[in-house]
Amino acid sequence: MNSTPTHLAIRSDVVSATAPRSGILGRMCGLLALVGHAAGAITNETVDAVAGASHLMRHRGPDEPGTWTDATGAAGAATSRTGAAGATTSSTGAAGAATSGTGAAGAATSGTVVLGFNRLSIIDIAHSHQPLRWGPPEQPDRYVLVFNGEIYNYLELREALRQEFGARFATEGDGEAIVAAYHYWGTEALTRLRGMFAFALWDTERRELFCARDPFGIKPLFMATGPGGTAVGSEKKCLLGLADILGLDTDIDVRALQHYTVLQYVPEPETLHRGIRRLESGSYAVIRPGEAPKTTRYFRPRFAAVPFTPGSEQARYDEITAVLEDSVAKHMRADVTVGAFLSGGIDSTAIAALAIRHNPRLITFTTGFEREGFSEVDVAVASAEAIGARHIAKVVSQSEFVSALPEIVWYLDEPVADPALVPLFFIAREARKHVKVVLSGEGADELFGGYTIYREPLSLKAFDYLPKGVRKSLGKASKPLPEGMRGKSLLHRGSLTLEERYYGNARSFSDEQLRAVLPDFRPEWTHTDVTAAVYAESDGWDPVARMQHIDLFTWLRGDILVKADKMTMANSLELRVPFLDPEVFAVASRLPYDQKITRTTTKYALRRALEPIVPAHVLNRAKLGFPVPIRHWLRSGELMDWAYGMIDASQAGHLVDLPAVRAMLDAHRAGEGDHSRRLWTVLIFLLWYAIFVEGSIVPQISEPQYPVQL
């Protein structure tokens, strides 16, 4: 399998295990870590492979690439490395000589771990470098950290650590706060971090790598173990680049493929490659040489409703307002320009309205399409004017849409069949010309009850009083009714339990339709295969809370946050999501269901809380987003032509029934039903397969030169 496009240049900058200490402060980056199965497992070849694999994610941090290893050159002899781009780097070894893990002289290595990183500098741009070396006074270089994310309460954490333990810091940033918190508080430190993060922390004393992800899964972390060791990385393509070194199983996981077609994303911890998994959101892993990673969940979200008492309503709404104000204030911490995505809906408008209090020159961004009915640009412009922000819009043409698809899927790593990620890619590219950080409104729907489908239990409540047998018979009675007939869907949904019918916002394929396109279809590999364990943790909760809980583990981290991270980082742009904050969640989780949904609206309490913040024309507006006209474009034009070309050229016929997919496209083209979402799900997989398995499509990945300071 050729997973590494041949046109990519490889650059590796190497520093030694004994390099001078440096501070690492707030920033995005891409991280990669490989732990060998035994001391001395890190060879020259290993370091070179990690350096090359790291370059595959240089878009995540173009400001500062590099590779670090605990291996040392022979007797500390003077060695150096020249990268493919012609840059020579060196660092000072223990003996005062320039040294690295491997050198031009071919010095032998004897290390256990190698780290790759690409830094996007956000805070203390001039002095913040990777990796971070920190330790207590008696062991000042005990820990080595590579870190992707931001810790927004780092100032408060640093002060708490000083007060409680007399902790010392050499920098003014958030990286040291992570390491010191872990040193003094252990794994409990993770519950005190307020931010988005994925990090790898090497403990030179225990000889183990500690890795963790934030509670909601805002930042990704892939993980793979083979005969050659264990690797973790921000992007799967980097682990594929290490497949030979690690000895990974790179065959397609057909179970994960079926889950993808059901859900329109691959659910955590799966990936489409059998030998690569993901560290789940709200979890940490301990990796020791010669051992399989040991994972632990540290965050178990609970929606424990606290009823409103008479006269307390406004105080509860004020509590929401206050926690959002505080979250946005902390998310504005940066030494670069911060903008905001703005769809014109309540969530993004609220974030932008709060952000402009801290940056009166706030720039907001939106996108739309040339086709009428598929652009919210005018609404976004009105919202921007109402709050006093400068606004920039990007209109995407069908030709731009089609031409960008290979590049977008390459950045994704895993197929995600949400067409909204394409306009997100374009607006991120536009935003990066003006800012380095953007705020966005993701997470509000999951926390405050924003999806229309959350009102479904109200419409189906009458079915709850029927005996189970009667409910099932109503479901059988609905099957002969014609598609689209009034009442058919209601009878079908009413016959099912919540666990049977609800699995998020993407419901493209029925079982019958899946059998038609998946030769290896297994009835047991349906959505309940993914959701059963999650539902078990919410037994006894009200149905809205259970649906929210499911979405935290499925739709939010599988679709929304993946496209948000991948499409913005593809353009070296940091995206921050103030709604997905532990303190905001703590307030939202206490809301009773009647403060989330009513028969006429969603996010009821949030709308009340935002009355002083959001312009009146937005407050009760229906949910927006970035609608995409794929239904129309798959019937004529460039996207339709591209779709036929993908089907006809695909080598994935053993996994997907290509004639059945082509027949589906023919039917859609002829107006015999709307098959656009099902088609899109399969087409994105075929494109992914062509890039990462066949190697028949090699995306042309641009390397724009962004200013470090913006």
XYZ file of C-alpha atoms in Angstrom:
710
model
C 0.000 0.000 0.000
C 1.279 3.435 -0.912
C -0.030 5.798 1.732
C 2.656 8.432 1.323
C 2.277 10.616 -1.785
C 5.548 10.522 -3.681
C 5.671 14.239 -4.413
C 6.042 15.229 -0.774
C 9.426 16.533 0.284
C 10.718 15.317 3.648
C 12.358 17.603 6.163
C 13.698 16.553 9.527
C 15.186 18.794 12.167
C 16.754 16.863 15.025
C 17.650 17.877 18.555
C 19.331 15.650 21.093
C 18.098 14.244 24.323
C 20.483 16.541 26.134
C 19.511 19.768 24.396
C 19.192 22.926 26.477
C 15.885 23.408 28.225
C 13.325 25.595 26.502
C 9.823 26.690 27.240
C 6.799 25.624 25.233
C 3.742 27.771 25.367
C 0.255 27.833 23.914
C 0.023 26.585 20.362
C -1.413 24.089 17.937
C 0.843 21.463 16.542
C 1.051 17.988 15.161
C 2.669 15.404 17.384
C 4.104 11.977 16.727
C 5.718 9.606 19.217
C 7.190 6.122 18.818
C 8.157 3.921 21.755
C 10.322 0.927 20.894
C 9.690 -2.423 22.510
C 13.056 -2.382 24.268
C 15.888 -0.080 25.240
C 18.069 0.543 22.222
C 15.194 -0.057 19.807
C 15.511 3.399 18.252
C 17.824 3.189 15.265
C 18.891 5.641 12.625
C 16.203 4.213 10.389
C 13.562 4.790 13.077
C 14.490 8.433 13.571
C 14.510 9.009 9.813
C 11.105 7.354 9.477
C 9.566 9.485 12.226
C 11.033 12.645 10.693
C 9.541 11.733 7.324
C 6.177 10.778 8.779
C 6.030 14.033 10.755
C 6.348 15.990 7.545
C 3.051 14.530 6.367
C 1.338 16.748 8.973
C 3.428 19.879 8.479
C 0.190 21.817 7.827
C -0.652 21.429 11.520
C 2.424 23.411 12.515
C 4.480 24.986 9.735
C 6.193 27.452 12.074
C 8.585 24.940 13.634
C 9.171 21.314 12.556
C 11.488 18.911 14.307
C 12.334 15.466 15.664
C 13.625 14.551 19.128
C 15.022 11.284 20.453
C 16.509 10.049 23.691
C 19.154 8.235 21.667
C 22.718 9.596 21.817
C 25.532 9.569 19.305
C 28.699 7.587 19.941
C 30.616 9.273 22.754
C 28.798 12.505 22.062
C 30.752 13.003 18.862
C 29.970 15.993 16.726
C 27.171 15.062 14.342
C 24.428 16.886 12.475
C 21.623 16.250 10.037
C 20.631 18.025 6.874
C 16.971 17.828 5.928
C 15.651 17.384 2.430
C 14.889 21.060 2.236
C 18.560 21.762 2.783
C 18.339 23.028 6.328
C 21.003 21.798 8.709
C 20.191 21.702 12.400
C 22.189 20.731 15.413
C 22.103 21.038 19.146
C 24.477 20.801 22.021
C 25.078 17.414 23.556
C 26.264 16.470 27.017
C 29.889 16.795 26.031
C 29.295 20.232 24.563
C 29.449 18.964 20.995
C 26.753 19.306 18.395
C 24.932 16.002 18.366
C 21.653 14.393 17.393
C 19.994 11.042 17.542
C 21.615 10.114 14.263
C 24.292 11.924 12.403
C 26.153 12.316 9.200
C 28.821 10.050 10.578
C 26.262 7.304 11.057
C 26.669 7.201 14.828
C 24.921 4.313 16.553
C 21.805 5.039 18.592
C 20.540 3.371 21.749
C 17.296 5.082 22.602
C 13.775 4.019 23.503
C 11.613 6.858 22.215
C 11.537 9.320 19.332
C 9.189 12.304 19.038
C 8.203 14.262 15.955
C 6.444 17.612 16.043
C 5.224 20.521 13.954
C 4.448 23.709 15.866
C 1.924 26.428 15.069
C 2.917 29.238 17.399
C 0.120 31.124 19.143
C 1.600 32.444 22.427
C 5.146 33.680 23.095
C 6.031 33.159 19.470
C 9.694 34.066 19.773
C 10.614 31.845 22.722
C 8.309 28.866 22.715
C 9.829 25.685 21.306
C 9.221 21.972 21.228
C 9.865 19.730 23.032
C 9.350 20.973 26.559
C 11.850 19.730 29.168
C 10.552 20.175 32.714
C 10.976 18.575 36.085
C 11.131 19.381 39.792
C 14.296 21.121 41.081
C 15.994 17.801 41.871
C 15.283 16.420 38.335
C 14.868 19.462 36.070
C 14.809 17.444 32.814
C 12.740 14.499 33.958
C 9.829 14.983 31.505
C 9.672 15.630 27.760
C 6.388 16.933 26.317
C 4.938 17.343 22.842
C 1.523 18.900 22.958
C -1.284 19.739 20.530
C -3.810 22.176 21.913
C -4.410 25.004 24.333
C -4.929 25.064 28.095
C -7.044 28.151 28.689
C -6.773 28.160 32.481
C -2.992 27.731 32.494
C -2.433 30.944 34.437
C -4.723 29.762 37.199
C -3.135 26.288 37.220
C 0.381 27.692 37.462
C -0.611 29.836 40.419
C -2.309 26.899 42.163
C 0.803 24.739 41.678
C 3.024 27.490 43.069
C 0.814 27.914 46.109
C 0.379 24.200 46.854
C 3.772 22.750 45.932
C 6.127 25.664 45.360
C 6.323 24.658 41.697
C 8.880 26.515 39.597
C 8.451 27.524 35.963
C 10.961 28.692 33.381
C 8.365 30.046 30.958
C 5.063 31.877 31.050
C 3.095 29.303 29.103
C 0.608 26.453 29.284
C 2.912 23.524 28.454
C 4.728 23.661 31.769
C 1.356 23.792 33.524
C 0.448 20.403 32.010
C 3.694 18.711 33.021
C 3.830 20.195 36.513
C 0.179 19.353 37.109
C 0.821 15.746 36.079
C 3.935 15.546 38.264
C 2.199 16.814 41.387
C -1.413 15.682 40.890
C -0.983 12.578 38.758
C -3.796 11.642 36.396
C -6.180 13.837 38.415
C -4.503 16.742 36.605
C -6.534 15.892 33.502
C -9.765 16.844 35.264
C -8.314 20.275 36.068
C -7.267 21.154 32.510
C -9.686 23.540 30.871
C -8.950 23.394 27.189
C -8.473 21.215 24.140
C -5.521 18.883 24.040
C -3.770 15.764 22.909
C -0.286 15.269 24.288
C 2.498 12.744 24.720
C 4.665 13.020 27.846
C 7.814 10.930 28.189
C 8.891 10.216 31.770
C 12.653 9.558 31.736
C 12.551 8.023 35.227
C 9.656 5.599 34.780
C 10.548 5.035 31.107
C 6.952 5.372 29.999
C 4.917 7.563 27.660
C 1.766 9.129 29.090
C -0.764 10.228 26.448
C -4.120 11.924 26.912
C -6.994 13.590 25.024
C -9.383 16.289 26.147
C -12.827 15.322 27.515
C -14.801 15.973 24.316
C -12.259 14.827 21.740
C -11.574 18.222 20.158
C -8.007 17.203 19.328
C -7.295 13.800 17.716
C -4.795 11.109 18.675
C -4.288 7.887 16.691
C -2.500 4.896 18.203
C -0.946 1.735 16.742
C 1.084 -1.167 18.113
C 3.075 -3.733 16.184
C 6.201 -5.880 16.557
C 8.344 -2.759 16.145
C 6.735 -0.782 18.986
C 3.844 1.603 19.648
C 3.251 4.950 17.975
C 0.769 7.746 18.614
C 0.128 10.676 16.333
C -2.164 13.594 15.522
C -2.781 12.188 12.040
C -3.290 8.637 10.867
C -1.269 9.184 7.702
C 1.805 9.584 9.916
C 1.232 6.151 11.465
C 0.714 4.691 7.983
C 4.096 6.195 7.145
C 5.522 4.116 10.022
C 3.631 0.926 9.118
C 6.718 -0.950 7.958
C 8.805 0.091 10.972
C 6.044 -0.956 13.377
C 4.868 -4.002 11.400
C 1.217 -2.838 11.342
C -1.762 -4.663 9.896
C -2.950 -2.228 7.199
C -5.821 -4.350 5.852
C -9.266 -2.760 5.713
C -11.463 -3.277 8.780
C -14.763 -4.351 7.167
C -16.637 -3.930 10.451
C -15.480 -0.309 10.653
C -16.474 0.150 7.009
C -20.022 -0.967 7.747
C -20.150 1.339 10.759
C -19.026 4.156 8.466
C -21.810 3.539 5.974
C -24.366 3.476 8.796
C -23.114 6.562 10.626
C -21.305 8.517 7.803
C -18.125 8.512 9.920
C -15.920 5.861 11.510
C -16.754 5.741 15.231
C -14.046 5.866 17.886
C -11.906 3.962 18.647
C -12.030 2.340 15.197
C -10.337 3.372 11.971
C -10.624 1.776 8.536
C -7.182 0.212 8.985
C -7.225 -2.816 11.291
C -3.862 -2.049 12.865
C -4.605 1.562 13.809
C -7.043 2.691 16.504
C -7.781 5.997 18.224
C -7.320 6.967 21.828
C -10.869 7.872 22.745
C -11.998 11.280 23.948
C -11.729 11.753 27.701
C -9.147 8.961 27.993
C -5.449 8.486 28.660
C -2.958 5.766 27.800
C 0.267 4.578 29.390
C 2.795 3.076 26.976
C 5.821 1.155 28.248
C 8.482 -0.558 26.132
C 7.511 -4.130 25.341
C 3.927 -3.754 26.568
C 0.601 -3.051 24.933
C -0.837 0.404 25.759
C -3.046 0.523 28.845
C -5.989 2.909 28.387
C -8.252 4.446 31.017
C -11.318 6.683 30.720
C -11.079 9.664 33.077
C -14.150 11.624 31.898
C -17.642 10.156 32.109
C -20.165 12.853 31.197
C -23.403 12.858 33.145
C -26.549 14.859 32.531
C -27.887 15.097 36.084
C -30.882 17.418 35.834
C -31.602 19.847 38.670
C -35.220 21.076 38.399
C -35.940 24.803 38.284
C -37.584 26.005 41.478
C -40.197 28.773 41.286
C -38.494 32.148 41.173
C -35.045 30.713 40.298
C -35.467 30.790 36.529
C -33.593 34.006 35.840
C -30.755 33.065 38.169
C -30.282 29.812 36.227
C -30.274 31.690 32.902
C -27.781 34.182 34.336
C -25.566 31.242 35.353
C -25.422 30.148 31.693
C -24.646 33.687 30.552
C -21.846 34.065 33.081
C -20.132 30.764 32.310
C -20.205 31.482 28.560
C -18.759 34.957 29.135
C -15.951 33.423 31.171
C -15.275 30.676 28.631
C -15.041 33.077 25.692
C -12.778 35.393 27.690
C -10.346 32.544 28.311
C -10.586 31.328 24.713
C -9.475 34.782 23.556
C -6.041 34.365 25.181
C -3.493 34.553 22.347
C -0.612 36.618 21.016
C -2.048 36.485 17.507
C -5.246 37.761 15.908
C -8.429 35.885 16.815
C -11.450 35.865 14.486
C -14.733 33.922 14.467
C -16.760 31.744 12.128
C -20.280 33.126 11.747
C -23.166 31.263 10.115
C -25.767 33.723 11.347
C -27.313 31.241 13.758
C -27.592 31.680 17.509
C -24.515 29.650 18.513
C -21.888 31.282 16.313
C -23.459 34.730 16.761
C -23.314 34.383 20.555
C -19.623 33.460 20.457
C -18.818 36.339 18.100
C -20.838 38.830 20.176
C -18.918 37.842 23.320
C -15.567 37.798 21.505
C -15.932 41.335 20.169
C -15.968 42.593 23.761
C -12.318 41.521 23.923
C -11.363 42.420 20.349
C -13.370 45.366 18.985
C -11.746 44.786 15.570
C -13.087 41.229 15.339
C -13.294 39.737 11.838
C -16.008 37.146 11.155
C -16.163 34.655 8.281
C -18.852 32.702 6.481
C -19.321 30.752 3.277
C -22.049 29.826 0.843
C -22.734 28.561 -2.646
C -23.765 30.176 -5.897
C -27.019 28.203 -6.013
C -30.037 30.013 -4.570
C -31.221 28.558 -1.280
C -27.791 27.278 -0.317
C -26.199 30.381 1.079
C -26.575 31.981 4.483
C -24.164 34.769 3.606
C -26.836 37.485 3.819
C -27.942 36.284 7.254
C -24.359 36.187 8.491
C -23.699 39.677 7.132
C -26.731 40.996 9.023
C -25.530 39.338 12.233
C -22.021 40.753 11.802
C -23.422 44.239 11.261
C -25.612 43.906 14.339
C -22.649 43.130 16.601
C -20.251 45.533 14.842
C -17.837 43.006 13.332
C -16.011 43.219 10.009
C -17.264 40.362 7.842
C -15.680 38.324 5.033
C -17.614 35.817 2.913
C -16.372 33.107 0.557
C -18.705 31.837 -2.169
C -17.775 28.365 -3.432
C -18.418 27.292 -7.021
C -19.175 23.737 -8.117
C -15.837 23.487 -9.932
C -13.934 24.601 -6.821
C -15.913 22.088 -4.782
C -15.042 19.165 -7.052
C -11.389 20.040 -7.569
C -10.741 20.297 -3.814
C -12.175 16.881 -2.889
C -8.949 14.795 -3.189
C -6.988 17.271 -1.080
C -9.766 17.447 1.518
C -10.036 13.665 1.892
C -6.252 13.413 2.213
C -6.367 15.860 5.103
C -9.273 13.974 6.716
C -7.329 10.698 7.200
C -10.643 8.858 7.650
C -13.697 9.311 5.401
C -16.362 11.627 6.805
C -19.438 11.853 4.590
C -20.587 15.265 5.739
C -20.615 17.582 2.710
C -20.496 20.617 5.041
C -16.802 19.995 5.598
C -16.058 21.185 2.051
C -17.282 24.782 2.549
C -15.609 24.698 5.967
C -12.312 23.937 4.218
C -12.744 26.962 1.952
C -13.739 29.397 4.662
C -10.798 28.222 6.789
C -8.479 28.905 3.865
C -9.950 32.393 3.506
C -9.772 33.080 7.244
C -6.084 32.118 7.406
C -5.260 35.104 5.198
C -6.426 37.394 8.007
C -6.164 35.565 11.359
C -4.379 32.626 12.981
C -7.146 31.612 15.405
C -10.939 31.424 15.008
C -13.731 30.800 17.486
C -16.715 28.676 16.527
C -20.034 27.527 17.976
C -19.625 23.733 17.859
C -21.010 21.830 20.828
C -23.909 24.084 21.738
C -26.481 21.697 20.276
C -25.168 18.691 22.167
C -24.891 20.504 25.483
C -28.065 22.600 25.404
C -30.454 20.470 23.334
C -30.299 22.103 19.926
C -31.192 19.397 17.427
C -34.778 19.228 16.217
C -34.684 15.446 16.589
C -34.374 15.913 20.362
C -38.080 16.833 20.240
C -38.922 13.393 18.835
C -39.722 11.864 22.264
C -42.514 14.451 22.609
C -44.161 13.342 19.355
C -43.749 9.657 20.228
C -44.782 9.872 23.868
C -48.150 8.163 23.232
C -46.338 5.020 22.075
C -44.688 4.683 25.498
C -48.053 3.664 26.998
C -48.600 0.793 24.537
C -47.622 -2.803 25.303
C -44.396 -3.894 23.606
C -46.220 -6.351 21.358
C -48.637 -3.702 20.115
C -45.757 -1.322 19.347
C -43.994 -4.001 17.307
C -47.166 -4.770 15.346
C -47.514 -1.104 14.424
C -43.986 -1.218 13.030
C -44.881 -4.251 10.903
C -48.041 -2.509 9.703
C -45.950 0.449 8.469
C -43.743 -1.636 6.138
C -46.263 -2.129 3.262
C -47.152 1.565 3.197
C -45.630 3.531 0.282
C -42.470 5.565 0.935
C -43.367 9.140 1.781
C -46.893 8.280 2.861
C -48.066 10.359 5.804
C -47.788 8.380 9.020
C -45.440 5.652 7.761
C -42.375 7.104 9.461
C -44.301 7.877 12.668
C -45.552 4.290 12.984
C -42.097 2.873 12.274
C -40.315 5.130 14.752
C -43.001 4.665 17.388
C -42.570 0.896 17.244
C -38.912 1.158 18.246
C -37.283 1.873 21.591
C -34.997 4.888 21.895
C -31.971 2.568 21.833
C -33.200 1.013 18.582
C -34.128 4.172 16.723
C -31.647 6.866 17.782
C -28.010 6.884 16.817
C -27.301 10.453 15.848
C -28.067 12.784 13.017
C -27.017 10.714 10.022
C -29.469 8.065 8.888
C -28.610 7.462 5.267
C -28.966 3.702 4.811
C -31.552 1.205 5.964
C -30.404 -2.396 6.491
C -31.974 -3.370 3.170
C -30.130 -0.598 1.363
C -26.850 -1.572 3.029
C -27.218 -5.179 1.890
C -27.457 -3.883 -1.659
C -24.100 -2.060 -1.550
C -21.977 -4.004 0.970
C -21.075 -7.563 -0.089
C -19.881 -8.349 3.465
C -22.941 -6.888 5.223
C -23.453 -8.294 8.723
C -26.747 -7.540 10.504
C -25.045 -7.512 13.914
C -22.721 -4.694 12.812
C -25.434 -2.064 12.970
C -25.636 1.154 15.001
C -26.500 -0.697 18.217
C -23.117 -2.385 17.949
C -21.653 1.103 18.501
C -24.197 2.673 20.856
C -25.181 -0.168 23.243
C -22.369 0.444 25.737
C -23.027 4.194 25.713
C -26.753 3.742 26.264
C -26.001 1.409 29.192
C -24.383 4.323 31.040
C -27.482 6.545 30.718
C -30.096 4.056 31.901
C -32.835 5.881 33.816
C -32.118 9.349 32.386
C -34.777 11.332 30.530
C -34.799 10.631 26.763
C -33.372 14.018 25.741
C -30.410 13.616 28.090
C -29.816 10.122 26.708
C -29.820 11.442 23.148
C -27.389 14.203 24.099
C -25.168 11.645 25.810
C -25.155 9.436 22.710
C -24.233 12.409 20.545
C -21.223 13.258 22.716
C -19.774 9.832 21.897
C -20.920 9.574 18.286
C -21.936 12.541 16.162
C -19.960 15.221 18.024
C -16.575 13.504 18.161
C -17.064 11.441 14.983
C -18.261 14.135 12.597
C -18.420 17.671 13.942
C -15.100 17.856 15.744
C -13.248 15.823 13.114
C -14.235 18.154 10.296
C -13.592 21.206 12.505
C -10.077 20.080 13.425
C -9.056 18.647 10.063
C -10.372 21.422 7.820
C -8.918 24.242 9.884
C -5.568 22.576 10.573
C -5.326 21.806 6.836
C -4.964 25.564 6.524
C -2.726 26.009 9.590
C -5.605 27.692 11.377
C -6.447 27.052 15.029
C -10.148 26.590 15.840
C -11.399 27.089 19.389
C -14.825 25.978 20.647
C -15.891 27.860 23.804
C -19.092 25.837 24.263
C -17.043 22.663 24.741
C -15.595 23.752 28.041
C -15.815 21.686 31.259
C -17.335 24.592 33.178
C -19.938 25.235 30.468
C -20.771 21.524 30.405
C -21.184 21.487 34.189
C -23.871 24.180 33.935
C -25.575 22.707 30.860
C -25.670 19.193 32.320
C -27.902 20.349 35.172
C -30.681 21.636 32.901
C -33.960 19.671 32.986
C -35.290 18.492 29.636
C -38.095 21.092 29.510
C -35.414 23.815 29.554
C -33.840 22.277 26.461
C -36.743 21.399 24.176
C -40.381 22.444 23.937
C -43.002 21.715 21.271
C -42.022 24.905 19.468
C -38.281 25.384 20.017
C -34.920 23.908 20.978
C -32.193 25.204 23.320
C -34.829 27.051 25.316
C -32.674 27.942 28.337
C -29.739 28.942 26.161
C -31.938 31.296 24.129
C -33.177 32.921 27.333
C -29.605 33.251 28.616
C -28.448 34.885 25.388
C -31.188 37.533 25.256
C -28.770 40.242 26.497
C -26.046 39.163 24.048
C -27.505 38.055 20.715
C -29.344 40.400 18.298
C -33.115 39.928 18.331
C -33.294 38.780 14.679
C -31.054 35.829 15.524
C -32.397 34.785 18.906
C -35.185 32.497 17.727
C -33.912 31.741 14.279
C -33.962 28.144 13.083
C -30.707 26.201 13.059
C -28.482 27.098 10.123
C -25.039 25.730 9.277
C -23.512 25.488 5.828
C -26.073 23.791 3.507
C -24.532 22.093 0.461
C -26.412 21.521 -2.840
C -25.103 17.996 -3.521
C -28.671 16.801 -4.240
C -28.772 19.078 -7.280
C -25.134 18.768 -8.300
C -25.329 14.954 -8.417
C -28.033 15.255 -11.096
C -26.063 17.395 -13.505
C -22.745 19.131 -13.890
C -19.190 18.534 -12.745
C -20.017 16.716 -9.497
C -22.195 14.193 -11.327
C -19.454 13.579 -13.879
C -16.922 13.155 -11.078
C -19.229 10.665 -9.324
C -19.580 8.462 -12.405
C -15.820 8.613 -12.903
C -15.125 7.543 -9.305
C -17.461 4.554 -9.556
C -16.158 3.407 -12.928
C -12.471 3.675 -11.956
C -12.697 2.243 -8.424
C -10.787 -0.892 -7.450
C -12.895 -1.336 -4.290
C -15.421 -3.693 -5.873
C -14.682 -6.399 -3.305
C -15.834 -4.031 -0.567
C -18.612 -2.108 -2.335
C -21.065 -3.345 -4.979
C -20.119 -0.806 -7.649
C -22.897 -1.698 -10.148
C -25.460 -1.158 -7.356
C -23.941 2.236 -6.560
C -23.998 3.195 -10.238
C -27.652 2.162 -10.462
C -28.358 4.345 -7.435
C -26.680 7.292 -9.154
C -28.679 6.625 -12.333
C -31.908 6.634 -10.309
C -30.952 9.840 -8.545
C -30.052 11.491 -11.841
C -33.436 10.496 -13.257
C -35.246 12.005 -10.280
C -36.347 8.624 -8.919
C -35.878 9.607 -5.297
C -33.195 11.531 -3.421
C -30.195 9.257 -2.920
C -27.682 12.062 -2.465
C -26.632 11.319 1.136
C -26.201 7.582 0.470
C -24.294 8.308 -2.715
C -22.085 10.825 -0.978
C -21.250 8.326 1.784
C -20.080 5.727 -0.727
C -18.327 8.201 -3.036
C -16.223 9.665 -0.233
C -15.167 6.153 0.756
C -14.207 5.352 -2.843
C -12.118 8.521 -3.003
C -10.491 7.673 0.333
C -9.719 4.175 -0.919
C -8.201 5.521 -4.138
C -5.868 7.784 -2.125
C -4.855 5.627 0.822
C -5.092 2.082 -0.556
C -4.984 2.042 -4.339
C -2.597 4.964 -4.649
C -4.375 5.756 -7.926
C -5.096 9.335 -6.817
C -2.260 11.462 -5.430
C -3.594 14.771 -4.124
C -1.515 17.825 -4.834
C -0.903 19.165 -1.370
C 0.054 22.823 -1.426
C 2.515 24.292 1.042
C 1.532 27.943 1.457
C 3.899 30.209 3.350
C 1.928 31.706 6.203
C 3.341 34.484 8.365
C 4.359 33.326 11.829
C 3.041 36.561 13.327
C -0.434 37.621 12.240
